[in-house]
């Protein structure tokens, strides 16, 4: 896309030069396209839960409803409000990360502790899930920002629970791969269709199959995981068989406990 126009340069009120400006605006055009696509998606994502909250509160204010109906509507309002809050928080988090404004405090962290913390937080949702562990080379030290690592594990574990049937098995493993520590979360849930795999980490992308249309989400969880892992100089991969289950594996630089290393050097 080439944009051409004249620009007149004035001196003391008189034109003294004519400039022919010849500009390649392809990049700007692409950015504009991206921005408007983004605004469309966001406003759609915000409008849907908002209109249901609006409609239900209006109904509750204007109609005499049975306690059961009231409870049902309030539950929906509560769920939708929760979804909106997490959508906005996730969205802002991602913006901060992408614009480079997010500050990570990289320290040596034992990710096993983070895993237990995340499972404890999810315990109400996973009464029916069986979790097993296979940890090699303990302690599971990695270099990372503790809150961000918690966010990664939280998103991956809650997806494993959300997209698995009750009673589904979840296996969390960790092992060394050269300079990296690999951590995988394997479930026996719905799995991911092969043609969705390459879009899985894109913003707002959700698999739109009938097997999961009822499951709530924002499509931002995996984009956040990818963004954090990449900023930590790690990576993420996924393997899945549709209908059988999925395995997400992240790799993070192995943690070195600087204090301990210091002591060893001095000894
Ligand atoms: P959300 O769960 O909010 O939709 P994510 O970015 O976390 O967004 O995930 C994107 C999509 O990937 C989901 O809509 C879901 O269909 C699919 N997905 C993610 N994790 C799993 C999993 N463990 N098993 C099956 N499908 C998954």
mmCIF file of N, CA and C in Angstrom, residues 14-99:
data_model
loop_
_atom_site.group_PDB
_atom_site.id
_atom_site.type_symbol
_atom_site.label_atom_id
_atom_site.label_comp_id
_atom_site.label_asym_id
_atom_site.label_seq_id
_atom_site.Cartn_x
_atom_site.Cartn_y
_atom_site.Cartn_z
ATOM 1 N N UNK A 14 4.755 32.500 2.035
ATOM 2 C CA UNK A 14 4.834 32.117 0.625
ATOM 3 C C UNK A 14 5.312 30.685 0.485
ATOM 4 N N UNK A 15 4.730 30.008 -0.480
ATOM 5 C CA UNK A 15 5.175 28.645 -0.731
ATOM 6 C C UNK A 15 6.589 28.698 -1.293
ATOM 7 N N UNK A 16 7.497 28.013 -0.661
ATOM 8 C CA UNK A 16 8.845 28.030 -1.237
ATOM 9 C C UNK A 16 9.282 26.652 -1.711
ATOM 10 N N UNK A 17 8.514 25.631 -1.364
ATOM 11 C CA UNK A 17 8.876 24.304 -1.875
ATOM 12 C C UNK A 17 7.658 23.402 -1.891
ATOM 13 N N UNK A 18 7.640 22.460 -2.811
ATOM 14 C CA UNK A 18 6.577 21.455 -2.867
ATOM 15 C C UNK A 18 7.242 20.095 -2.695
ATOM 16 N N UNK A 19 6.747 19.382 -1.725
ATOM 17 C CA UNK A 19 7.328 18.065 -1.475
ATOM 18 C C UNK A 19 6.362 16.997 -1.965
ATOM 19 N N UNK A 20 6.881 16.057 -2.692
ATOM 20 C CA UNK A 20 6.038 14.917 -3.059
ATOM 21 C C UNK A 20 6.362 13.802 -2.058
ATOM 22 N N UNK A 21 5.366 13.473 -1.252
ATOM 23 C CA UNK A 21 5.607 12.459 -0.222
ATOM 24 C C UNK A 21 5.084 11.115 -0.716
ATOM 25 N N UNK A 22 5.921 10.136 -0.563
ATOM 26 C CA UNK A 22 5.670 8.824 -1.118
ATOM 27 C C UNK A 22 5.932 7.856 0.030
ATOM 28 N N UNK A 23 4.864 7.297 0.590
ATOM 29 C CA UNK A 23 5.058 6.531 1.816
ATOM 30 C C UNK A 23 4.459 5.134 1.710
ATOM 31 N N UNK A 24 5.182 4.154 2.178
ATOM 32 C CA UNK A 24 4.634 2.804 2.214
ATOM 33 C C UNK A 24 3.875 2.655 3.535
ATOM 34 N N UNK A 25 2.553 2.520 3.439
ATOM 35 C CA UNK A 25 1.750 2.489 4.666
ATOM 36 C C UNK A 25 1.228 1.087 4.981
ATOM 37 N N UNK A 26 1.831 0.084 4.333
ATOM 38 C CA UNK A 26 1.356 -1.289 4.551
ATOM 39 C C UNK A 26 1.324 -1.650 6.032
ATOM 40 N N UNK A 27 2.432 -1.329 6.694
ATOM 41 C CA UNK A 27 2.549 -1.699 8.112
ATOM 42 C C UNK A 27 1.484 -1.000 8.956
ATOM 43 N N UNK A 28 1.283 0.318 8.681
ATOM 44 C CA UNK A 28 0.269 1.067 9.441
ATOM 45 C C UNK A 28 -1.120 0.494 9.188
ATOM 46 N N UNK A 29 -1.350 0.131 7.920
ATOM 47 C CA UNK A 29 -2.640 -0.422 7.536
ATOM 48 C C UNK A 29 -2.881 -1.735 8.290
ATOM 49 N N UNK A 30 -1.847 -2.560 8.328
ATOM 50 C CA UNK A 30 -1.959 -3.841 9.030
ATOM 51 C C UNK A 30 -2.234 -3.628 10.513
ATOM 52 N N UNK A 31 -1.531 -2.646 11.089
ATOM 53 C CA UNK A 31 -1.725 -2.351 12.511
ATOM 54 C C UNK A 31 -3.159 -1.899 12.781
ATOM 55 N N UNK A 32 -3.671 -1.034 11.871
ATOM 56 C CA UNK A 32 -5.042 -0.564 12.022
ATOM 57 C C UNK A 32 -6.020 -1.726 11.983
ATOM 58 N N UNK A 33 -5.768 -2.634 11.008
ATOM 59 C CA UNK A 33 -6.629 -3.812 10.871
ATOM 60 C C UNK A 33 -6.638 -4.621 12.165
ATOM 61 N N UNK A 34 -5.410 -4.844 12.676
ATOM 62 C CA UNK A 34 -5.256 -5.626 13.904
ATOM 63 C C UNK A 34 -5.996 -4.976 15.058
ATOM 64 N N UNK A 35 -5.841 -3.640 15.151
ATOM 65 C CA UNK A 35 -6.473 -2.917 16.249
ATOM 66 C C UNK A 35 -7.980 -3.050 16.184
ATOM 67 N N UNK A 36 -8.550 -2.897 14.974
ATOM 68 C CA UNK A 36 -10.008 -2.907 14.927
ATOM 69 C C UNK A 36 -10.540 -4.321 15.168
ATOM 70 N N UNK A 37 -9.792 -5.317 14.730
ATOM 71 C CA UNK A 37 -10.172 -6.698 14.995
ATOM 72 C C UNK A 37 -10.216 -6.931 16.506
ATOM 73 N N UNK A 38 -9.200 -6.363 17.147
ATOM 74 C CA UNK A 38 -9.053 -6.515 18.577
ATOM 75 C C UNK A 38 -10.207 -5.848 19.324
ATOM 76 N N UNK A 39 -10.495 -4.601 18.938
ATOM 77 C CA UNK A 39 -11.585 -3.865 19.577
ATOM 78 C C UNK A 39 -12.910 -4.610 19.387
ATOM 79 N N UNK A 40 -13.108 -5.162 18.188
ATOM 80 C CA UNK A 40 -14.333 -5.923 17.931
ATOM 81 C C UNK A 40 -14.457 -7.102 18.873
ATOM 82 N N UNK A 41 -13.363 -7.866 18.985
ATOM 83 C CA UNK A 41 -13.409 -9.056 19.835
ATOM 84 C C UNK A 41 -13.649 -8.667 21.283
ATOM 85 N N UNK A 42 -12.899 -7.649 21.747
ATOM 86 C CA UNK A 42 -13.036 -7.269 23.149
ATOM 87 C C UNK A 42 -14.442 -6.787 23.437
ATOM 88 N N UNK A 43 -14.991 -5.944 22.562
ATOM 89 C CA UNK A 43 -16.310 -5.404 22.886
ATOM 90 C C UNK A 43 -17.362 -6.515 22.847
ATOM 91 N N UNK A 44 -17.169 -7.493 21.962
ATOM 92 C CA UNK A 44 -18.092 -8.626 21.938
ATOM 93 C C UNK A 44 -17.989 -9.415 23.244
ATOM 94 N N UNK A 45 -16.733 -9.662 23.651
ATOM 95 C CA UNK A 45 -16.507 -10.447 24.878
ATOM 96 C C UNK A 45 -17.077 -9.737 26.102
ATOM 97 N N UNK A 46 -17.046 -8.398 26.094
ATOM 98 C CA UNK A 46 -17.556 -7.654 27.242
ATOM 99 C C UNK A 46 -19.067 -7.526 27.191
ATOM 100 N N UNK A 47 -19.586 -7.358 25.983
ATOM 101 C CA UNK A 47 -21.013 -7.090 25.846
ATOM 102 C C UNK A 47 -21.866 -8.295 26.228
ATOM 103 N N UNK A 48 -21.410 -9.501 25.855
ATOM 104 C CA UNK A 48 -22.221 -10.682 26.102
ATOM 105 C C UNK A 48 -22.527 -10.879 27.595
ATOM 106 N N UNK A 49 -21.493 -10.932 28.466
ATOM 107 C CA UNK A 49 -21.839 -11.093 29.881
ATOM 108 C C UNK A 49 -22.570 -9.883 30.455
ATOM 109 N N UNK A 50 -22.201 -8.673 29.985
ATOM 110 C CA UNK A 50 -22.863 -7.474 30.512
ATOM 111 C C UNK A 50 -24.343 -7.459 30.204
ATOM 112 N N UNK A 51 -24.708 -7.884 28.984
ATOM 113 C CA UNK A 51 -26.127 -7.815 28.633
ATOM 114 C C UNK A 51 -26.910 -8.853 29.425
ATOM 115 N N UNK A 52 -26.270 -9.961 29.772
ATOM 116 C CA UNK A 52 -27.018 -10.919 30.565
ATOM 117 C C UNK A 52 -27.193 -10.423 32.010
ATOM 118 N N UNK A 53 -26.165 -9.749 32.553
ATOM 119 C CA UNK A 53 -26.297 -9.165 33.894
ATOM 120 C C UNK A 53 -27.383 -8.080 33.883
ATOM 121 N N UNK A 54 -27.363 -7.264 32.843
ATOM 122 C CA UNK A 54 -28.337 -6.175 32.718
ATOM 123 C C UNK A 54 -29.762 -6.720 32.638
ATOM 124 N N UNK A 55 -29.964 -7.692 31.760
ATOM 125 C CA UNK A 55 -31.291 -8.268 31.550
ATOM 126 C C UNK A 55 -31.829 -8.930 32.810
ATOM 127 N N UNK A 56 -30.977 -9.690 33.474
ATOM 128 C CA UNK A 56 -31.428 -10.421 34.667
ATOM 129 C C UNK A 56 -31.727 -9.492 35.847
ATOM 130 N N UNK A 57 -30.889 -8.461 36.041
ATOM 131 C CA UNK A 57 -31.179 -7.538 37.154
ATOM 132 C C UNK A 57 -32.467 -6.769 36.870
ATOM 133 N N UNK A 58 -32.674 -6.399 35.632
ATOM 134 C CA UNK A 58 -33.906 -5.689 35.269
ATOM 135 C C UNK A 58 -35.120 -6.557 35.590
ATOM 136 N N UNK A 59 -35.019 -7.823 35.226
ATOM 137 C CA UNK A 59 -36.103 -8.783 35.480
ATOM 138 C C UNK A 59 -36.370 -8.907 36.974
ATOM 139 N N UNK A 60 -35.295 -8.988 37.750
ATOM 140 C CA UNK A 60 -35.443 -9.161 39.194
ATOM 141 C C UNK A 60 -36.033 -7.923 39.856
ATOM 142 N N UNK A 61 -35.767 -6.761 39.260
ATOM 143 C CA UNK A 61 -36.285 -5.525 39.840
ATOM 144 C C UNK A 61 -37.748 -5.287 39.485
ATOM 145 N N UNK A 62 -38.183 -5.847 38.351
ATOM 146 C CA UNK A 62 -39.527 -5.510 37.884
ATOM 147 C C UNK A 62 -40.543 -6.633 38.086
ATOM 148 N N UNK A 63 -40.102 -7.855 38.328
ATOM 149 C CA UNK A 63 -41.037 -8.998 38.440
ATOM 150 C C UNK A 63 -41.009 -9.595 39.831
ATOM 151 N N UNK A 64 -42.154 -10.166 40.219
ATOM 152 C CA UNK A 64 -42.187 -10.950 41.460
ATOM 153 C C UNK A 64 -41.703 -12.348 41.106
ATOM 154 N N UNK A 65 -40.601 -12.761 41.703
ATOM 155 C CA UNK A 65 -40.049 -14.063 41.321
ATOM 156 C C UNK A 65 -39.998 -15.002 42.520
ATOM 157 N N UNK A 66 -40.137 -16.291 42.240
ATOM 158 C CA UNK A 66 -40.024 -17.288 43.308
ATOM 159 C C UNK A 66 -38.585 -17.292 43.825
ATOM 160 N N UNK A 67 -38.362 -17.700 45.081
ATOM 161 C CA UNK A 67 -36.998 -17.753 45.612
ATOM 162 C C UNK A 67 -36.080 -18.605 44.738
ATOM 163 N N UNK A 68 -36.602 -19.664 44.146
ATOM 164 C CA UNK A 68 -35.767 -20.541 43.285
ATOM 165 C C UNK A 68 -35.275 -19.768 42.062
ATOM 166 N N UNK A 69 -36.230 -19.042 41.444
ATOM 167 C CA UNK A 69 -35.862 -18.244 40.257
ATOM 168 C C UNK A 69 -34.831 -17.189 40.635
ATOM 169 N N UNK A 70 -35.083 -16.536 41.772
ATOM 170 C CA UNK A 70 -34.152 -15.485 42.222
ATOM 171 C C UNK A 70 -32.753 -16.069 42.392
ATOM 172 N N UNK A 71 -32.706 -17.247 43.010
ATOM 173 C CA UNK A 71 -31.422 -17.890 43.255
ATOM 174 C C UNK A 71 -30.732 -18.230 41.938
ATOM 175 N N UNK A 72 -31.523 -18.722 41.006
ATOM 176 C CA UNK A 72 -30.978 -19.111 39.705
ATOM 177 C C UNK A 72 -30.390 -17.888 38.977
ATOM 178 N N UNK A 73 -31.168 -16.789 38.979
ATOM 179 C CA UNK A 73 -30.700 -15.593 38.279
ATOM 180 C C UNK A 73 -29.468 -15.001 38.957
ATOM 181 N N UNK A 74 -29.509 -14.984 40.301
ATOM 182 C CA UNK A 74 -28.353 -14.431 41.022
ATOM 183 C C UNK A 74 -27.097 -15.251 40.747
ATOM 184 N N UNK A 75 -27.276 -16.570 40.629
ATOM 185 C CA UNK A 75 -26.123 -17.421 40.334
ATOM 186 C C UNK A 75 -25.534 -17.051 38.978
ATOM 187 N N UNK A 76 -26.400 -16.846 37.994
ATOM 188 C CA UNK A 76 -25.910 -16.450 36.670
ATOM 189 C C UNK A 76 -25.211 -15.097 36.735
ATOM 190 N N UNK A 77 -25.826 -14.155 37.454
ATOM 191 C CA UNK A 77 -25.217 -12.820 37.567
ATOM 192 C C UNK A 77 -23.832 -12.933 38.210
ATOM 193 N N UNK A 78 -23.770 -13.746 39.239
ATOM 194 C CA UNK A 78 -22.496 -13.945 39.946
ATOM 195 C C UNK A 78 -21.440 -14.537 39.005
ATOM 196 N N UNK A 79 -21.834 -15.589 38.278
ATOM 197 C CA UNK A 79 -20.900 -16.250 37.361
ATOM 198 C C UNK A 79 -20.424 -15.304 36.268
ATOM 199 N N UNK A 80 -21.357 -14.543 35.711
ATOM 200 C CA UNK A 80 -21.002 -13.629 34.621
ATOM 201 C C UNK A 80 -20.099 -12.496 35.115
ATOM 202 N N UNK A 81 -20.362 -12.024 36.343
ATOM 203 C CA UNK A 81 -19.538 -10.957 36.899
ATOM 204 C C UNK A 81 -18.118 -11.480 37.123
ATOM 205 N N UNK A 82 -18.061 -12.723 37.613
ATOM 206 C CA UNK A 82 -16.755 -13.333 37.852
ATOM 207 C C UNK A 82 -15.986 -13.453 36.534
ATOM 208 N N UNK A 83 -16.705 -13.861 35.489
ATOM 209 C CA UNK A 83 -16.090 -14.029 34.179
ATOM 210 C C UNK A 83 -15.564 -12.691 33.634
ATOM 211 N N UNK A 84 -16.406 -11.641 33.809
ATOM 212 C CA UNK A 84 -16.001 -10.312 33.343
ATOM 213 C C UNK A 84 -14.748 -9.833 34.069
ATOM 214 N N UNK A 85 -14.724 -10.041 35.378
ATOM 215 C CA UNK A 85 -13.569 -9.612 36.163
ATOM 216 C C UNK A 85 -12.319 -10.327 35.680
ATOM 217 N N UNK A 86 -12.434 -11.646 35.475
ATOM 218 C CA UNK A 86 -11.225 -12.364 35.065
ATOM 219 C C UNK A 86 -10.841 -11.988 33.638
ATOM 220 N N UNK A 87 -11.841 -11.718 32.798
ATOM 221 C CA UNK A 87 -11.539 -11.279 31.435
ATOM 222 C C UNK A 87 -10.748 -9.977 31.455
ATOM 223 N N UNK A 88 -11.231 -9.012 32.232
ATOM 224 C CA UNK A 88 -10.565 -7.707 32.277
ATOM 225 C C UNK A 88 -9.166 -7.829 32.884
ATOM 226 N N UNK A 89 -9.062 -8.593 33.985
ATOM 227 C CA UNK A 89 -7.745 -8.763 34.608
ATOM 228 C C UNK A 89 -6.767 -9.440 33.663
ATOM 229 N N UNK A 90 -7.228 -10.526 33.020
ATOM 230 C CA UNK A 90 -6.356 -11.240 32.091
ATOM 231 C C UNK A 90 -5.938 -10.349 30.936
ATOM 232 N N UNK A 91 -6.908 -9.605 30.449
ATOM 233 C CA UNK A 91 -6.657 -8.737 29.309
ATOM 234 C C UNK A 91 -5.603 -7.680 29.662
ATOM 235 N N UNK A 92 -5.762 -7.066 30.835
ATOM 236 C CA UNK A 92 -4.810 -6.036 31.258
ATOM 237 C C UNK A 92 -3.426 -6.636 31.509
ATOM 238 N N UNK A 93 -3.407 -7.829 32.114
ATOM 239 C CA UNK A 93 -2.132 -8.529 32.339
ATOM 240 C C UNK A 93 -1.390 -8.720 31.026
ATOM 241 N N UNK A 94 -2.132 -9.223 30.057
ATOM 242 C CA UNK A 94 -1.538 -9.524 28.763
ATOM 243 C C UNK A 94 -1.020 -8.260 28.078
ATOM 244 N N UNK A 95 -1.798 -7.179 28.170
ATOM 245 C CA UNK A 95 -1.377 -5.895 27.597
ATOM 246 C C UNK A 95 -0.059 -5.443 28.215
ATOM 247 N N UNK A 96 0.007 -5.576 29.548
ATOM 248 C CA UNK A 96 1.197 -5.146 30.277
ATOM 249 C C UNK A 96 2.402 -5.970 29.819
ATOM 250 N N UNK A 97 2.184 -7.285 29.665
ATOM 251 C CA UNK A 97 3.288 -8.146 29.259
ATOM 252 C C UNK A 97 3.738 -7.817 27.845
ATOM 253 N N UNK A 98 2.761 -7.683 26.938
ATOM 254 C CA UNK A 98 3.103 -7.477 25.536
ATOM 255 C C UNK A 98 3.784 -6.140 25.291
ATOM 256 N N UNK A 99 3.441 -5.143 26.114
ATOM 257 C CA UNK A 99 4.030 -3.824 25.879
ATOM 258 C C UNK A 99 5.376 -3.703 26.600
#
